[in-house]
mmCIF file of C-alpha atoms in Angstrom:
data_model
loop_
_atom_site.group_PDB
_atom_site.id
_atom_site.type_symbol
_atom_site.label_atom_id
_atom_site.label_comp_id
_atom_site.label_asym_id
_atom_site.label_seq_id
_atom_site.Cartn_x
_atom_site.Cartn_y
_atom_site.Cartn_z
ATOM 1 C CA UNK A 1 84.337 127.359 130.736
ATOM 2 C CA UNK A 2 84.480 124.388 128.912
ATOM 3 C CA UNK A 3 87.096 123.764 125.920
ATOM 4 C CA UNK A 4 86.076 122.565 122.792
ATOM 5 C CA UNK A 5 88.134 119.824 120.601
ATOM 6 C CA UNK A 6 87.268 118.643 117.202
ATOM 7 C CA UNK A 7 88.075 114.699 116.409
ATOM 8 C CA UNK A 8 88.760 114.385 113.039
ATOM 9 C CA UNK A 9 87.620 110.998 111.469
ATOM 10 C CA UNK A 10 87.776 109.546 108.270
ATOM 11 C CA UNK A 11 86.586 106.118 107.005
ATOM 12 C CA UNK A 12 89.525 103.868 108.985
ATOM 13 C CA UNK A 13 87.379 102.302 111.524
ATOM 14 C CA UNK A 14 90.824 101.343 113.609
ATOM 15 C CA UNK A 15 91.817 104.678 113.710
ATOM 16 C CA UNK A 16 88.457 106.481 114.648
ATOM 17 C CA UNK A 17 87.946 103.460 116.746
ATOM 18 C CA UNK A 18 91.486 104.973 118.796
ATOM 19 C CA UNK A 19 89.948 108.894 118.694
ATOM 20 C CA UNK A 20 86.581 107.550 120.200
ATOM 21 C CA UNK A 21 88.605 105.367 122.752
ATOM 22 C CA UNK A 22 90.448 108.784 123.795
ATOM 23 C CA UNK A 23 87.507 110.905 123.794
ATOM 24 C CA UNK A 24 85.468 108.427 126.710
ATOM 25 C CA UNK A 25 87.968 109.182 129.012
ATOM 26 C CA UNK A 26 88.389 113.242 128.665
ATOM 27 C CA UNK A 27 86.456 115.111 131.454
ATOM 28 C CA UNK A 28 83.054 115.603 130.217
ATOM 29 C CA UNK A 29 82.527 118.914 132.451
ATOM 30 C CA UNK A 30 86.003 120.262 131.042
ATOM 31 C CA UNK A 31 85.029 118.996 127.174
ATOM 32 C CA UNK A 32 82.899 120.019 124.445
ATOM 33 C CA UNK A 33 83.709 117.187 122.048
ATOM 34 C CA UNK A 34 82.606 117.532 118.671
ATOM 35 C CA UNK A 35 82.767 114.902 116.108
ATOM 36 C CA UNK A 36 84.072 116.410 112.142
ATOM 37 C CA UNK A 37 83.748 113.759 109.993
ATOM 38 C CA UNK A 38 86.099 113.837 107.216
ATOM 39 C CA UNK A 39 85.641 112.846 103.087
ATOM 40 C CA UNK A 40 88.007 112.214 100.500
ATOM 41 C CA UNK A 41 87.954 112.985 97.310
ATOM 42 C CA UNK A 42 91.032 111.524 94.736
ATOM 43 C CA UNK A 43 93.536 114.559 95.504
ATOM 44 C CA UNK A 44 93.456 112.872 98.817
ATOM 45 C CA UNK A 45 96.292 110.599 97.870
ATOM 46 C CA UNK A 46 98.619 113.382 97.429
ATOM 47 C CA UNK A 47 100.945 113.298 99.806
ATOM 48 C CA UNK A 48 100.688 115.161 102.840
ATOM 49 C CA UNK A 49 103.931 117.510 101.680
ATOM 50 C CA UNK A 50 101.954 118.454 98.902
ATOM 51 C CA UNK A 51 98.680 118.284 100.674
ATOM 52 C CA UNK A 52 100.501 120.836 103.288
ATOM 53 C CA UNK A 53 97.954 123.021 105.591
ATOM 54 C CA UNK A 54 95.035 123.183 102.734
ATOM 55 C CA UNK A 55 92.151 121.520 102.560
ATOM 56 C CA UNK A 56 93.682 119.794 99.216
ATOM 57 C CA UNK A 57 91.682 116.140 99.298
ATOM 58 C CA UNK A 58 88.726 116.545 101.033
ATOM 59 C CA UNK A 59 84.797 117.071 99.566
ATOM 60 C CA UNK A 60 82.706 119.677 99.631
ATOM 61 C CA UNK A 61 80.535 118.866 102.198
ATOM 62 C CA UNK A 62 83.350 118.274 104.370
ATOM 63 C CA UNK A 63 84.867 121.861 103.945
ATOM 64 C CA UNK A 64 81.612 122.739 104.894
ATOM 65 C CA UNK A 65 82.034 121.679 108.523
ATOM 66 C CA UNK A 66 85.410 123.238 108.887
ATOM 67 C CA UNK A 67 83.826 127.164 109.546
ATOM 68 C CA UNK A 68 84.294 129.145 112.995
ATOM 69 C CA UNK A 69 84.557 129.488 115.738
ATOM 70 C CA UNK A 70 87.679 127.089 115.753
ATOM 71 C CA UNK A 71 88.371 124.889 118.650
ATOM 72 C CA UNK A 72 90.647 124.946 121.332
ATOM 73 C CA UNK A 73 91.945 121.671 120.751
ATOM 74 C CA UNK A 74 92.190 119.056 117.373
ATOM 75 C CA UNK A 75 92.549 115.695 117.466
ATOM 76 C CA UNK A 76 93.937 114.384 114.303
ATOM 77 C CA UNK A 77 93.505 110.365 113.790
ATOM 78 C CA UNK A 78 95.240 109.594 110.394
ATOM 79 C CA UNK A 79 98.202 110.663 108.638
ATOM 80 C CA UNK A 80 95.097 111.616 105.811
ATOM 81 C CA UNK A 81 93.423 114.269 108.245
ATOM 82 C CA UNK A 82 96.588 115.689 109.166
ATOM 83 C CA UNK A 83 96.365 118.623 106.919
ATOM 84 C CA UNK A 84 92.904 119.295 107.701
ATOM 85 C CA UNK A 85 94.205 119.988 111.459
ATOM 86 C CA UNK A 86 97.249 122.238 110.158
ATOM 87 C CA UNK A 87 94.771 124.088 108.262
ATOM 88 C CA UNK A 88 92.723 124.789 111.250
ATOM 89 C CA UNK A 89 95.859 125.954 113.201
ATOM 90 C CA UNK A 90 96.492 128.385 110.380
ATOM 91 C CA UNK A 91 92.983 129.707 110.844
ATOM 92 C CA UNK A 92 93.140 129.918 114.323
ATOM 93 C CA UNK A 93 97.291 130.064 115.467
ATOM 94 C CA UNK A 94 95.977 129.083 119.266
ATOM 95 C CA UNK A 95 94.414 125.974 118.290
ATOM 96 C CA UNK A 96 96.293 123.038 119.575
ATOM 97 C CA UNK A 97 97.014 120.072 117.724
ATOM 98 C CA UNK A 98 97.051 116.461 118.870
ATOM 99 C CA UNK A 99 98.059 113.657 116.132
ATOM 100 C CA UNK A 100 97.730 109.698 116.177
ATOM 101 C CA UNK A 101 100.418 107.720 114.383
ATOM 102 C CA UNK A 102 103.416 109.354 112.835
ATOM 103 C CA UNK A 103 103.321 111.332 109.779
ATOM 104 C CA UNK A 104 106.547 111.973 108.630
ATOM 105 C CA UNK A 105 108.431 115.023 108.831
ATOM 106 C CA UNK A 106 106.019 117.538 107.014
ATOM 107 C CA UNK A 107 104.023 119.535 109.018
ATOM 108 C CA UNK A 108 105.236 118.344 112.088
ATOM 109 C CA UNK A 109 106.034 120.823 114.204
ATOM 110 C CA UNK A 110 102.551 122.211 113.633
ATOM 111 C CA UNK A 111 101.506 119.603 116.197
ATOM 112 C CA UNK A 112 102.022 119.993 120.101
ATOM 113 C CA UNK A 113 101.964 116.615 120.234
ATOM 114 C CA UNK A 114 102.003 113.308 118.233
ATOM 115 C CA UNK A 115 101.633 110.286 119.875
ATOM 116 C CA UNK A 116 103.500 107.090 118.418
ATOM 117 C CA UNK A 117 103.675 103.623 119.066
ATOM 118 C CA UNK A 118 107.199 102.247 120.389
ATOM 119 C CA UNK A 119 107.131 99.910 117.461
ATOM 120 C CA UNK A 120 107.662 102.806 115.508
ATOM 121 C CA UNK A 121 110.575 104.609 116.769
ATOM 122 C CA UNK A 122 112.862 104.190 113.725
ATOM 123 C CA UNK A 123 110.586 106.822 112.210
ATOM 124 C CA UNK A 124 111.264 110.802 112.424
ATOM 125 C CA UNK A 125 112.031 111.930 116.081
ATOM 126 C CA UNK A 126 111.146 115.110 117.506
ATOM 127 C CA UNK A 127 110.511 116.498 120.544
ATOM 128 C CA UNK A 128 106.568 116.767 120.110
ATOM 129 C CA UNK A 129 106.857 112.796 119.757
ATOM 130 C CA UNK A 130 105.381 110.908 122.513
ATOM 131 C CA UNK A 131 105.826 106.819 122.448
ATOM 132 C CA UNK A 132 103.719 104.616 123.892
ATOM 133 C CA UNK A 133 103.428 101.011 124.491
ATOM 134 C CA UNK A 134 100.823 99.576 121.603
ATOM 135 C CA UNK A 135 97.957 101.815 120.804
ATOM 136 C CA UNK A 136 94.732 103.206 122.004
ATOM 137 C CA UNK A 137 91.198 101.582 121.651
ATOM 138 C CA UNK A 138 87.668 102.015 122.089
ATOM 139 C CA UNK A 139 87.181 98.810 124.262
ATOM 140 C CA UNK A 140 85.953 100.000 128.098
ATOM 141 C CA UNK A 141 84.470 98.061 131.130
ATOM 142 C CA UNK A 142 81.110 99.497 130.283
ATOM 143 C CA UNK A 143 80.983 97.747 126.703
ATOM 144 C CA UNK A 144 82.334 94.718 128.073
ATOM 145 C CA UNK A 145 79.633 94.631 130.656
ATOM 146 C CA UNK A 146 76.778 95.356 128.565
ATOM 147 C CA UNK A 147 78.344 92.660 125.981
ATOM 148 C CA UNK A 148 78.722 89.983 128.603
ATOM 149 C CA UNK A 149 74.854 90.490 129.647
ATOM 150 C CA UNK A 150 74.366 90.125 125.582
ATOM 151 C CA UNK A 151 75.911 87.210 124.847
ATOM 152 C CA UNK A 152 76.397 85.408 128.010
ATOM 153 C CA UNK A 153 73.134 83.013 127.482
ATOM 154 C CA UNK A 154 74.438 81.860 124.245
ATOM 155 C CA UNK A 155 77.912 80.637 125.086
ATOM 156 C CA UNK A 156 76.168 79.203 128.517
ATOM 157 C CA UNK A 157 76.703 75.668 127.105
ATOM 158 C CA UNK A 158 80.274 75.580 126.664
ATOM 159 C CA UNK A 159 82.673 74.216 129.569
ATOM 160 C CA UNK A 160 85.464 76.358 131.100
ATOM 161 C CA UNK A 161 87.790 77.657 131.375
ATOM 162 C CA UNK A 162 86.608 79.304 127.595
ATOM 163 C CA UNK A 163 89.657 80.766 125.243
ATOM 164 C CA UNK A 164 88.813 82.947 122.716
ATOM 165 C CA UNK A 165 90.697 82.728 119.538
ATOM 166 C CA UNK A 166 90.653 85.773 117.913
ATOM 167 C CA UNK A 167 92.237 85.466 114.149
ATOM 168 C CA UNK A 168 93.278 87.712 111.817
ATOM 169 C CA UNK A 169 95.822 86.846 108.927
ATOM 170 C CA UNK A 170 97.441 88.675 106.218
ATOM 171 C CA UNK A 171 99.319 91.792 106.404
ATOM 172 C CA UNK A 172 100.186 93.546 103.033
ATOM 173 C CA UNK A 173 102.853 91.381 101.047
ATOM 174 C CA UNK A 174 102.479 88.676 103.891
ATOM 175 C CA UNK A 175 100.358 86.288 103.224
ATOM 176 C CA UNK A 176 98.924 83.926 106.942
ATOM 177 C CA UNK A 177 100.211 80.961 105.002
ATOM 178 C CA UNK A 178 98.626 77.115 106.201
ATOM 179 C CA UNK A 179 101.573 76.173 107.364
ATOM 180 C CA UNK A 180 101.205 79.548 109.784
ATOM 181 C CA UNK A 181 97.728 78.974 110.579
ATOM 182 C CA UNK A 182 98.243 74.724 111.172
ATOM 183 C CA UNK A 183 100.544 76.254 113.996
ATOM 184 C CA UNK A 184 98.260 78.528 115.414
ATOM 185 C CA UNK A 185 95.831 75.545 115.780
ATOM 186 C CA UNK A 186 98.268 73.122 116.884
ATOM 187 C CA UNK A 187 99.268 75.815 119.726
ATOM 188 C CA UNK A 188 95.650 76.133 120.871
ATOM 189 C CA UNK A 189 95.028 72.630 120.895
ATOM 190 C CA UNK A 190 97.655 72.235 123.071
ATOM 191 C CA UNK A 191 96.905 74.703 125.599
ATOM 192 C CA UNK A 192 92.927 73.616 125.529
ATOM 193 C CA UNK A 193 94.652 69.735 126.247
ATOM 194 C CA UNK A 194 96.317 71.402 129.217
ATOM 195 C CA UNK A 195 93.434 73.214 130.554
ATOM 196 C CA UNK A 196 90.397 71.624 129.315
ATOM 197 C CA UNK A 197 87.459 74.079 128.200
ATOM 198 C CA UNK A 198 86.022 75.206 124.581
ATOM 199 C CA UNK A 199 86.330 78.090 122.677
ATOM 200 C CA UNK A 200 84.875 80.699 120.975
ATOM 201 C CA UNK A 201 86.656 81.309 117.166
ATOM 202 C CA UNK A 202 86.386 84.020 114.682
ATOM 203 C CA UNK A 203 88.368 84.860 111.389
ATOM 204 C CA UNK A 204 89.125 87.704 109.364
ATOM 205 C CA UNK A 205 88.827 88.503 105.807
ATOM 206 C CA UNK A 206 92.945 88.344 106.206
ATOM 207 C CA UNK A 207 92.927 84.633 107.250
ATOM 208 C CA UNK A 208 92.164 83.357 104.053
ATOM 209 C CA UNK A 209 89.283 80.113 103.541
ATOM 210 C CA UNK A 210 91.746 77.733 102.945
ATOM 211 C CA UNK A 211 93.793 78.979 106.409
ATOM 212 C CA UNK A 212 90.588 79.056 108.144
ATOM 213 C CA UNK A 213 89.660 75.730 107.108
ATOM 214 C CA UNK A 214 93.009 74.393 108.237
ATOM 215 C CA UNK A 215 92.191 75.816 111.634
ATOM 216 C CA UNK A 216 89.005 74.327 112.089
ATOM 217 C CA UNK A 217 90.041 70.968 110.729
ATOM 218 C CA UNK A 218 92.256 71.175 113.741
ATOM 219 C CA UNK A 219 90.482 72.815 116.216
ATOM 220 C CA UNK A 220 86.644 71.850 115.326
ATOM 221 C CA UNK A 221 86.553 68.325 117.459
ATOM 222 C CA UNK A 222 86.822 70.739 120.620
ATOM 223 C CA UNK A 223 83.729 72.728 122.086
ATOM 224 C CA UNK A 224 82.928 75.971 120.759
ATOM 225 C CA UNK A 225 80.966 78.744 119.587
ATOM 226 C CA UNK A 226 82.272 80.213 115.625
ATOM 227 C CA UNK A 227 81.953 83.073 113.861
ATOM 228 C CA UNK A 228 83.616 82.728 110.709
ATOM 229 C CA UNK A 229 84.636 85.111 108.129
ATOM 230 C CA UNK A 230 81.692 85.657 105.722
ATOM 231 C CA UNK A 231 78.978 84.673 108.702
ATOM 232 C CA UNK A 232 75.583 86.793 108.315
ATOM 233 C CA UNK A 233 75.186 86.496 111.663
ATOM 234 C CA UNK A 234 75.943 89.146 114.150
ATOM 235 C CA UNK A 235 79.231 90.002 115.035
ATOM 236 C CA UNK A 236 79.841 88.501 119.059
ATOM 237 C CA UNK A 237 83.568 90.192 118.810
ATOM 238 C CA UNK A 238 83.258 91.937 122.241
ATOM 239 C CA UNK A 239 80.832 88.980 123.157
ATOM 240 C CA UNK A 240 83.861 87.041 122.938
ATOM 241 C CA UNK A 241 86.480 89.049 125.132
ATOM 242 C CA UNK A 242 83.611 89.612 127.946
ATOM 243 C CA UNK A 243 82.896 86.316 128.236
ATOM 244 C CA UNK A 244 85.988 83.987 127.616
ATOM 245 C CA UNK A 245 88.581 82.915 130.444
ATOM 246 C CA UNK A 246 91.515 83.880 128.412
ATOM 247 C CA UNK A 247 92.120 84.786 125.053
ATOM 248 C CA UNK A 248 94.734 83.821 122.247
ATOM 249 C CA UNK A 249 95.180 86.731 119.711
ATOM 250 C CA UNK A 250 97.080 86.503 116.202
ATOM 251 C CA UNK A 251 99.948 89.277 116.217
ATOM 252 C CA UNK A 252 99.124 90.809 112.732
ATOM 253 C CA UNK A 253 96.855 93.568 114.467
ATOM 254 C CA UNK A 254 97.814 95.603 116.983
ATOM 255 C CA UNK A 255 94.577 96.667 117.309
ATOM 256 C CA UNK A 256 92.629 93.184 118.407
ATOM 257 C CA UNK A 257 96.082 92.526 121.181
ATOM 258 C CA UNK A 258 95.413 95.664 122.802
ATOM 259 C CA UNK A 259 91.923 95.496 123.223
ATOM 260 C CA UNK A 260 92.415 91.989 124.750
ATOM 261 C CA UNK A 261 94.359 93.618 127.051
ATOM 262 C CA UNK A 262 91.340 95.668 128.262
ATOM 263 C CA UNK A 263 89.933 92.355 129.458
ATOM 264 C CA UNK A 264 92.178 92.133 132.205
ATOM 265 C CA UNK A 265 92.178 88.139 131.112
ATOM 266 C CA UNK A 266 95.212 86.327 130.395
ATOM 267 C CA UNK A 267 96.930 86.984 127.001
ATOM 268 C CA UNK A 268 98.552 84.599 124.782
ATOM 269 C CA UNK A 269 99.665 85.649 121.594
ATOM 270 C CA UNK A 270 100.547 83.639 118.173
ATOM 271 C CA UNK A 271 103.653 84.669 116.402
ATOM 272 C CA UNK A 272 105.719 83.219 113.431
ATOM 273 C CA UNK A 273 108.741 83.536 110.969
ATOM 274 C CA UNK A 274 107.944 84.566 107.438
ATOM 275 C CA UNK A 275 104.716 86.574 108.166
ATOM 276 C CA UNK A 276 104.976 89.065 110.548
ATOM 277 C CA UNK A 277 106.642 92.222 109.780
ATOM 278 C CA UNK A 278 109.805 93.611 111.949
ATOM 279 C CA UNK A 279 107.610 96.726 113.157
ATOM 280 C CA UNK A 280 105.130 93.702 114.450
ATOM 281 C CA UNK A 281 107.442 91.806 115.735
ATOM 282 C CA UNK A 282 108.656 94.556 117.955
ATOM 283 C CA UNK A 283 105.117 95.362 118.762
ATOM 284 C CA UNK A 284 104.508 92.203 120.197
ATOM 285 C CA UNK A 285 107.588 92.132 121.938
ATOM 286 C CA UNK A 286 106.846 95.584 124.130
ATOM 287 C CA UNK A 287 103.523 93.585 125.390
ATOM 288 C CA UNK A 288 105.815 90.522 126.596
ATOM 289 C CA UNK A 289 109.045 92.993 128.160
ATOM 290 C CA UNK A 290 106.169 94.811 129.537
ATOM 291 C CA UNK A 291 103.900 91.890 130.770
ATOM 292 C CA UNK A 292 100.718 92.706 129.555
ATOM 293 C CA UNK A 293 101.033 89.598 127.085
ATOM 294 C CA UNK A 294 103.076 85.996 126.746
ATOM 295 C CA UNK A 295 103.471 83.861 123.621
ATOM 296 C CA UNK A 296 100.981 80.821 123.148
ATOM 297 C CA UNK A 297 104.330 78.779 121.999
ATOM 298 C CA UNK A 298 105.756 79.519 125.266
ATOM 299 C CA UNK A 299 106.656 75.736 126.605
ATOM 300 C CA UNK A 300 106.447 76.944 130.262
ATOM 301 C CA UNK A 301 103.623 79.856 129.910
ATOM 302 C CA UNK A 302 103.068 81.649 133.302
ATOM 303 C CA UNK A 303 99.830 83.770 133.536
ATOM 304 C CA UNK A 304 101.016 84.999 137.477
ATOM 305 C CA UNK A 305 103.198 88.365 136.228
ATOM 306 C CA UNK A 306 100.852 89.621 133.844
ATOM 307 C CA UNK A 307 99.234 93.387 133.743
ATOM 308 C CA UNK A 308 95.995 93.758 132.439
ATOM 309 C CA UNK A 309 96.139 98.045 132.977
ATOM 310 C CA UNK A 310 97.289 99.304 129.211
ATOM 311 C CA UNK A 311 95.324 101.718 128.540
ATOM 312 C CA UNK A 312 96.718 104.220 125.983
ATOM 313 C CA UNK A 313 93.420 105.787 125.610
ATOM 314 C CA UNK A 314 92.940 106.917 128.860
ATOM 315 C CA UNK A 315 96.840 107.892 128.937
ATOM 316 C CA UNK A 316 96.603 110.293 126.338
ATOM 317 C CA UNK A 317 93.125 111.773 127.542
ATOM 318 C CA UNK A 318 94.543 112.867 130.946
ATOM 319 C CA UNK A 319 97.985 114.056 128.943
ATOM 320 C CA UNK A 320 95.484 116.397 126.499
ATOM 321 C CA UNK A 321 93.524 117.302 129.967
ATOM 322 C CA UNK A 322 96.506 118.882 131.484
ATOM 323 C CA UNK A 323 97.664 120.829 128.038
#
């Protein structure tokens, strides 16, 4: 008989992005996954140890969806949902409750298990707590396949071996300053000296125009393909990783380095003083002690150690599988 499991998603694309990634790999014949998508209204920024196990924050509509029969399993992607799944729990006392990211001491022990990025080990520890290097993601051979046929035509023109530069920028109270970005570029050029090639470039809303026109001034003499922040084009993002050589990712999101990693390409990743918090930092520093990634400003860079298997997604799937 199959077991059911709710995902609970809000409106944070990242982290629904992570429950989706998770749910591809559980067992289809063992599953019943069922999507509950969760609405705020503005009690929902009440904090969770006033939020508790109610249903304090969340519309109408959305209550709605929360009726038996109750799931076996809930998987809880925000520290936002995590009362909704500790209100399910005290509906149903079997239910059991899976949580992405930390949230803090209250309500934890509701949750069999709560899976955290190393990077964030300074936080509450308890036994529930499972770490894991970087995070999961929704990226999977399939997508990249069925991206590469997409796109593949278009970036035909542009000699190898093709890096793409995947920018993003600022990160709360951290501005991607142009002396920050002028690095990044410098970095790249060097490497695209070394090997030769073009390259396919996108920005964020985080890089800033001025940034982003600092990187271009730099970096616009060499082949390549852009899709820059406020394009109305289409968005090639997974174009990108499916069809470049290699790929150079900015260390402000750990989302964008881990999918790169699900390339099985060579990863370079740009770091610098003054921007990047000391939770990134240490982030970043997992994916080079681990060798999934190296840093572009690496004088001597060698691509022969590195792993292109983190998959945290798939990890955590088989982990619910055998609950």
């Amino acid at each position: 008989m199959k077991k059911t499991i709710w995902l609970l998603l809000d409106n944070r694309i990242g982290s629904k992005n992570q429950a989706l990634g998770i749910a591809h790999y559980l067992d289809k014949s063992k599953f019943n996954i069922i999507i509950k998508d969760v609405e705020y209204n503005k009690l929902a920024s009440l904090p969770n140890f006033i939020r508790q196990n109610t249903l304090l924050g969340i519309t109408k509509s959305s209550k709605e969806l929360l009726t038996t029969p109750f799931p076996d399993f809930v998987l809880s992607s925000t520290r936002r949902t995590a009362p909704v799944a500790r209100y399910i729990k005290k509906q149903n006392p079997t239910t059991k409750l899976i949580q992405l990211i930390h949230i803090g001491k209250s309500g934890l022990s509701d949750f069999d298990l709560v899976f955290v990025p190393e990077h964030d080990k300074h936080k509450t520890k308890s036994n529930n707590i499972r770490y894991t290097v970087g995070a999961p993601h929704f990226i999977t051979q399939e997508k990249l396949d069925n991206a590469k046929q997409k796109w593949q035509n278009k970036f035909s023109h542009l000699p190898r071996p093709i890096t793409a530069l995947i920018i993003g920028g600022a990160i709360k109270k951290h501005p991607f300053s142009i002396e920050n970005a002028k690095k990044l570029a410098l970095a790249v050029k060097k490497l695209k000296e070394k090997e030769g090639g073009s390259l396919l470039i996108t920005t964020s809303r985080r890089t800033g125009i001025e940034a982003q026109n600092e990187i271009m001034s730099i970096l616009g003499h060499i082949p390549n393909y852009n899709y820059l922040w406020g394009s109305k084009d289409e968005n090639p993002y997974l174009g990108f990783l499916s069809c470049s050589d290699n790929i150079v990712v900015t260390g402000d999101s750990v989302s964008m380095c881990c999918e790169a990693t699900a390339t099985h390409k060579p990863l370079r990743i740009f770091t610098a003083p003054n921007w990047l918090t000391p939770k990134h930092l240490l982030f970043v520093k997992s994916l080079y002690d681990c060798g999934y990634a190296q840093d572009i400003q690496n004088e001597q860079p060698s691509t022969t150690n590195l792993k292109s298997d983190l998959n945290v997604a798939k990890d955590i799937a088989e982990i619910i599988s055998n609950l």
